PDB file of C-alpha atoms in Angstrom:
ATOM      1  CA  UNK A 284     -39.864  18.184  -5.424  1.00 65.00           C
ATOM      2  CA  UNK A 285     -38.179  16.402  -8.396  1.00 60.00           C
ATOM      3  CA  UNK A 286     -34.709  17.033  -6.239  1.00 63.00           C
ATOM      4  CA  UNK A 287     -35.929  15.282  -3.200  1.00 55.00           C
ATOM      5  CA  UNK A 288     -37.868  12.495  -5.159  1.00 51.00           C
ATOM      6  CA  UNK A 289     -34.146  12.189  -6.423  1.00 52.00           C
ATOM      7  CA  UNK A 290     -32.353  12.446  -3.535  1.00 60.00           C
ATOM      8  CA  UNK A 291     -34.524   9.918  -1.683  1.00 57.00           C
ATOM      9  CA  UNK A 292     -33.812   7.320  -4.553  1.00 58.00           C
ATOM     10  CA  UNK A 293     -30.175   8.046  -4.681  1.00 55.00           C
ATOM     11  CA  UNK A 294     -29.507   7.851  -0.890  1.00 57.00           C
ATOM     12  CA  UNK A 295     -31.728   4.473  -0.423  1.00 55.00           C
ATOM     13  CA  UNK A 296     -29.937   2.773  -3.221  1.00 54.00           C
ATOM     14  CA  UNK A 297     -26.266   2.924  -2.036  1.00 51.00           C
ATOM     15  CA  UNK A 298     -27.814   1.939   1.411  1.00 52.00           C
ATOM     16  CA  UNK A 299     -29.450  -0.922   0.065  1.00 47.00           C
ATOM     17  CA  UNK A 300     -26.023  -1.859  -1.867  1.00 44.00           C
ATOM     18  CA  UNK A 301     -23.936  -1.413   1.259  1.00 46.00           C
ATOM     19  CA  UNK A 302     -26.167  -3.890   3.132  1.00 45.00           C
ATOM     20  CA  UNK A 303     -25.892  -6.465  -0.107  1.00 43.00           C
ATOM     21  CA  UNK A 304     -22.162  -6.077   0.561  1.00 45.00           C
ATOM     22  CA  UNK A 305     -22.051  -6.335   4.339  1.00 68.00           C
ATOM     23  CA  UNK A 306     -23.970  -9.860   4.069  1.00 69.00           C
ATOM     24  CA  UNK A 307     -20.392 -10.931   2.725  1.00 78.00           C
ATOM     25  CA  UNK A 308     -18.319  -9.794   5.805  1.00 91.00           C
ATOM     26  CA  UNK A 309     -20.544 -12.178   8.252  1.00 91.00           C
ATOM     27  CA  UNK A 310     -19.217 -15.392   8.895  1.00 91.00           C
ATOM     28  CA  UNK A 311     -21.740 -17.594  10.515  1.00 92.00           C
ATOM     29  CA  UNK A 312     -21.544 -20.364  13.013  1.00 91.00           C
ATOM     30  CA  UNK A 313     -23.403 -23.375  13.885  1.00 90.00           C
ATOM     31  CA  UNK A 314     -24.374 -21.547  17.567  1.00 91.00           C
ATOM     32  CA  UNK A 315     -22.918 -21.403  20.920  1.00 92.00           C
ATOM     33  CA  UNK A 316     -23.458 -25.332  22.012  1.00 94.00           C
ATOM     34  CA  UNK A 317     -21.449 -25.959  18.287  1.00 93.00           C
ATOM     35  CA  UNK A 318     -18.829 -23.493  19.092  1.00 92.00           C
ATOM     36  CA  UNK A 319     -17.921 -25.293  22.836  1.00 93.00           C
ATOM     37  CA  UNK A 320     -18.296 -28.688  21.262  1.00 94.00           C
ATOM     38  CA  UNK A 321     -15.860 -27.333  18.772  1.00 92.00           C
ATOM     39  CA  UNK A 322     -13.629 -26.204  21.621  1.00 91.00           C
ATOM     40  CA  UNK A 323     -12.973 -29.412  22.724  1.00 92.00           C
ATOM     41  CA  UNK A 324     -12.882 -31.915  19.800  1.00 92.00           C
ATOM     42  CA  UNK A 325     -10.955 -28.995  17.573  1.00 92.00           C
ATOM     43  CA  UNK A 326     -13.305 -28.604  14.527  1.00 94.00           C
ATOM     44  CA  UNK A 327     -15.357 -25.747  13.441  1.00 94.00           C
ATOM     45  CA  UNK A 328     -17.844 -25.237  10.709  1.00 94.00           C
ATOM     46  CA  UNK A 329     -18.741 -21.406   9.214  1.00 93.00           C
ATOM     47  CA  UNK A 330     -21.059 -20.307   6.421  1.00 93.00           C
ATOM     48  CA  UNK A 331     -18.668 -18.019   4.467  1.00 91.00           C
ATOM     49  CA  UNK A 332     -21.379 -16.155   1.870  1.00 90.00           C
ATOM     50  CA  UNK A 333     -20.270 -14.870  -1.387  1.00 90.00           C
ATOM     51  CA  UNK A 334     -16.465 -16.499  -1.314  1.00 91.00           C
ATOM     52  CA  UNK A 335     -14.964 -18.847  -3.775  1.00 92.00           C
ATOM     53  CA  UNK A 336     -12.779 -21.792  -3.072  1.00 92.00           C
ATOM     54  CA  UNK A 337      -9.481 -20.462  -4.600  1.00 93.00           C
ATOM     55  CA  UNK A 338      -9.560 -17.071  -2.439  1.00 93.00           C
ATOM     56  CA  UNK A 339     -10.374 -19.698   0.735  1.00 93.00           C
ATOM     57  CA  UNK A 340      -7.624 -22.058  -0.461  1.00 94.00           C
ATOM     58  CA  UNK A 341      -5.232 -19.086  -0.803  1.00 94.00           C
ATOM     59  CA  UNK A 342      -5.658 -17.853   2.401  1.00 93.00           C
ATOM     60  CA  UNK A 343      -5.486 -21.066   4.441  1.00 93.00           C
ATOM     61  CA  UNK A 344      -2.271 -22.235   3.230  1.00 94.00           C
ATOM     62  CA  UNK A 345      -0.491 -19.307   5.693  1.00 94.00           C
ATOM     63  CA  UNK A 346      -2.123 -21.414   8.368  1.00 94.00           C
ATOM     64  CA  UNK A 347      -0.988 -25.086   7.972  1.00 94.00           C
ATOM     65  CA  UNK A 348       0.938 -25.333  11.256  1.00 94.00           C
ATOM     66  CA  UNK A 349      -2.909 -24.412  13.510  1.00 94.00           C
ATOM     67  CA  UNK A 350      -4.984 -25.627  11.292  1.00 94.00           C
ATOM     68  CA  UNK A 351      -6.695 -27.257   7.657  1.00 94.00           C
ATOM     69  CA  UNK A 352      -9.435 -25.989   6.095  1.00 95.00           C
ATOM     70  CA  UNK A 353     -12.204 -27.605   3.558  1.00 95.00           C
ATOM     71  CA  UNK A 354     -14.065 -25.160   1.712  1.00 94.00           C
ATOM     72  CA  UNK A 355     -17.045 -26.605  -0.442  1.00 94.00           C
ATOM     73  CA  UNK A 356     -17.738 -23.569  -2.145  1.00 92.00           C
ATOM     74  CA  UNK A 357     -21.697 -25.007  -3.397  1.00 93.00           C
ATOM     75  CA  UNK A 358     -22.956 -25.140  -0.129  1.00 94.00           C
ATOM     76  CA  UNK A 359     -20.337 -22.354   1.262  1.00 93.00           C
ATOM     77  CA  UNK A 360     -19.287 -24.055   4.613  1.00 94.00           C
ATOM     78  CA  UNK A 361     -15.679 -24.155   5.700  1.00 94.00           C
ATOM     79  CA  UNK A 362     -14.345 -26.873   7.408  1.00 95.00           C
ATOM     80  CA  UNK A 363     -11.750 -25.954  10.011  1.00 94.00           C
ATOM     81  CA  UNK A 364      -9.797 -29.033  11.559  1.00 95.00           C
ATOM     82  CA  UNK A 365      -7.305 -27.834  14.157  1.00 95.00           C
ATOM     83  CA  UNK A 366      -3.621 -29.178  14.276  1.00 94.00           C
ATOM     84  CA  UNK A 367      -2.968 -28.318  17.827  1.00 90.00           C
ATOM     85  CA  UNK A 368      -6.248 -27.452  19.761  1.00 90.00           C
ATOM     86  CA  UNK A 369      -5.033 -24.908  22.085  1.00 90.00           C
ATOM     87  CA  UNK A 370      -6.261 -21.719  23.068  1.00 88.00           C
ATOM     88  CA  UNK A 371      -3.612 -19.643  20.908  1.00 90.00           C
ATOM     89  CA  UNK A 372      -4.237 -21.790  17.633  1.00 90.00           C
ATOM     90  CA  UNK A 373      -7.745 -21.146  18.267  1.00 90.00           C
ATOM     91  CA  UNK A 374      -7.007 -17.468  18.261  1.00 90.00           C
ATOM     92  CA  UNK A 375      -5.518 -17.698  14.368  1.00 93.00           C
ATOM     93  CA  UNK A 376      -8.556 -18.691  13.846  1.00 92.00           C
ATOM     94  CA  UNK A 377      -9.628 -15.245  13.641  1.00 94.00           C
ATOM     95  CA  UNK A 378      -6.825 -13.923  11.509  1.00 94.00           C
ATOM     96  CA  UNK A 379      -7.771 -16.443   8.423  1.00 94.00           C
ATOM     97  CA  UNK A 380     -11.260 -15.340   9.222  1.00 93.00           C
ATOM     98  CA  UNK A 381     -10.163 -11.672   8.560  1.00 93.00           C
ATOM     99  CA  UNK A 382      -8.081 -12.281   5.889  1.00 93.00           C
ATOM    100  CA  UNK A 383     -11.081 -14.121   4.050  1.00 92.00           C
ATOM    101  CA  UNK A 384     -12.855 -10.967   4.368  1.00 92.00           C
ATOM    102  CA  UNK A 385     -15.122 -11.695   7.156  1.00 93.00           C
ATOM    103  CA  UNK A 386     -15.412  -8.910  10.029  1.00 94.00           C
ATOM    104  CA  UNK A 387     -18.534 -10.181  11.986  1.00 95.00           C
ATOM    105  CA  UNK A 388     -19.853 -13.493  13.227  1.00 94.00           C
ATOM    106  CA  UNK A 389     -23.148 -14.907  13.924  1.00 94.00           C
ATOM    107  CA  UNK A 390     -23.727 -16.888  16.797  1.00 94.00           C
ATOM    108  CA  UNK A 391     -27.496 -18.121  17.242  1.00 93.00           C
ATOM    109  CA  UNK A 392     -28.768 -14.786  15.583  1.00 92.00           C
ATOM    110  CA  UNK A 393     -26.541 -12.376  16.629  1.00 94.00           C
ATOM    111  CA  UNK A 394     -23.755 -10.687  15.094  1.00 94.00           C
ATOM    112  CA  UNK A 395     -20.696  -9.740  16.633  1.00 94.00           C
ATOM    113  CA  UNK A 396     -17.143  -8.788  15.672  1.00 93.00           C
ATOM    114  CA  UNK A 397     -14.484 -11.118  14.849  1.00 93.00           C
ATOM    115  CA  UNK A 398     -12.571  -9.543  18.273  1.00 93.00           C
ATOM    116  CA  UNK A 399     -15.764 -10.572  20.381  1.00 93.00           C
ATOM    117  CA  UNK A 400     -16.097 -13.781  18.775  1.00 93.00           C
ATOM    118  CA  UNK A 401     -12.619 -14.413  19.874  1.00 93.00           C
ATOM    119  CA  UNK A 402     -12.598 -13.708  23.047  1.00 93.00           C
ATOM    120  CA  UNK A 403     -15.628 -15.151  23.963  1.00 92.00           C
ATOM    121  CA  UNK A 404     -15.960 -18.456  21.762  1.00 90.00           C
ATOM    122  CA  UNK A 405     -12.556 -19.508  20.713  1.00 90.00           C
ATOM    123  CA  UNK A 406     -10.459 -18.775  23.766  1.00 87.00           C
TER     124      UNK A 406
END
């Protein structure tokens, strides 16, 4: 009994610490109307969780040709201000999103991979 008291414990702590870190990995966006209004006028906003500004800063300067970015890392929103607003420096995007860490995106309460987000918000 002691074993599975154990067990139960063990297993439902490293689930609860995998969640903690997945919170990390989700980028999230202002919603759907946001994201098409962004499409047009070229400037997007994401909640970044859990990032600091010099890994952010570090990150966007292999971008400078699509795009700037403004991290404030109190309130955690990036800033992204496109150079050229087309659909393929909308796509890089995505890479500076991965290389920041972040694998999923939110959109009005749901979460979906980077991939989908591209495909069907930034392109």
């Amino acid at each position: 009994m002691k074993k599975l008291v154990y067990t139960l414990m063990f297993l439902v702590g490293f689930s609860s610490i995998g969640f903690a870190q997945e919170a990390t990995e989700i980028g999230v966006t202002q919603g759907a109307t946001a994201l098409e209004t962004s499409k047009k006028d070229g400037s997007y906003t994401f909640t970044l969780s859990g990032k600091t500004a010099s890994k952010i800063e570090a990150n966007a300067k292999y971008y400078i040709n699509y795009f700037s970015v403004e991290f404030n890392e109190s309130t955690q929103l990036a800033s992204i201000s496109m150079v050229v607003n087309d659909s393929r420096a909308r796509s890089v995007i995505v890479r500076f999103l991965i290389s920041s860490g972040v694998r999923y995106a939110k959109v009005d309460g749901k979460i979906i991979s980077v991939n989908d987000f591209m495909t069907s918000y930034l392109q």
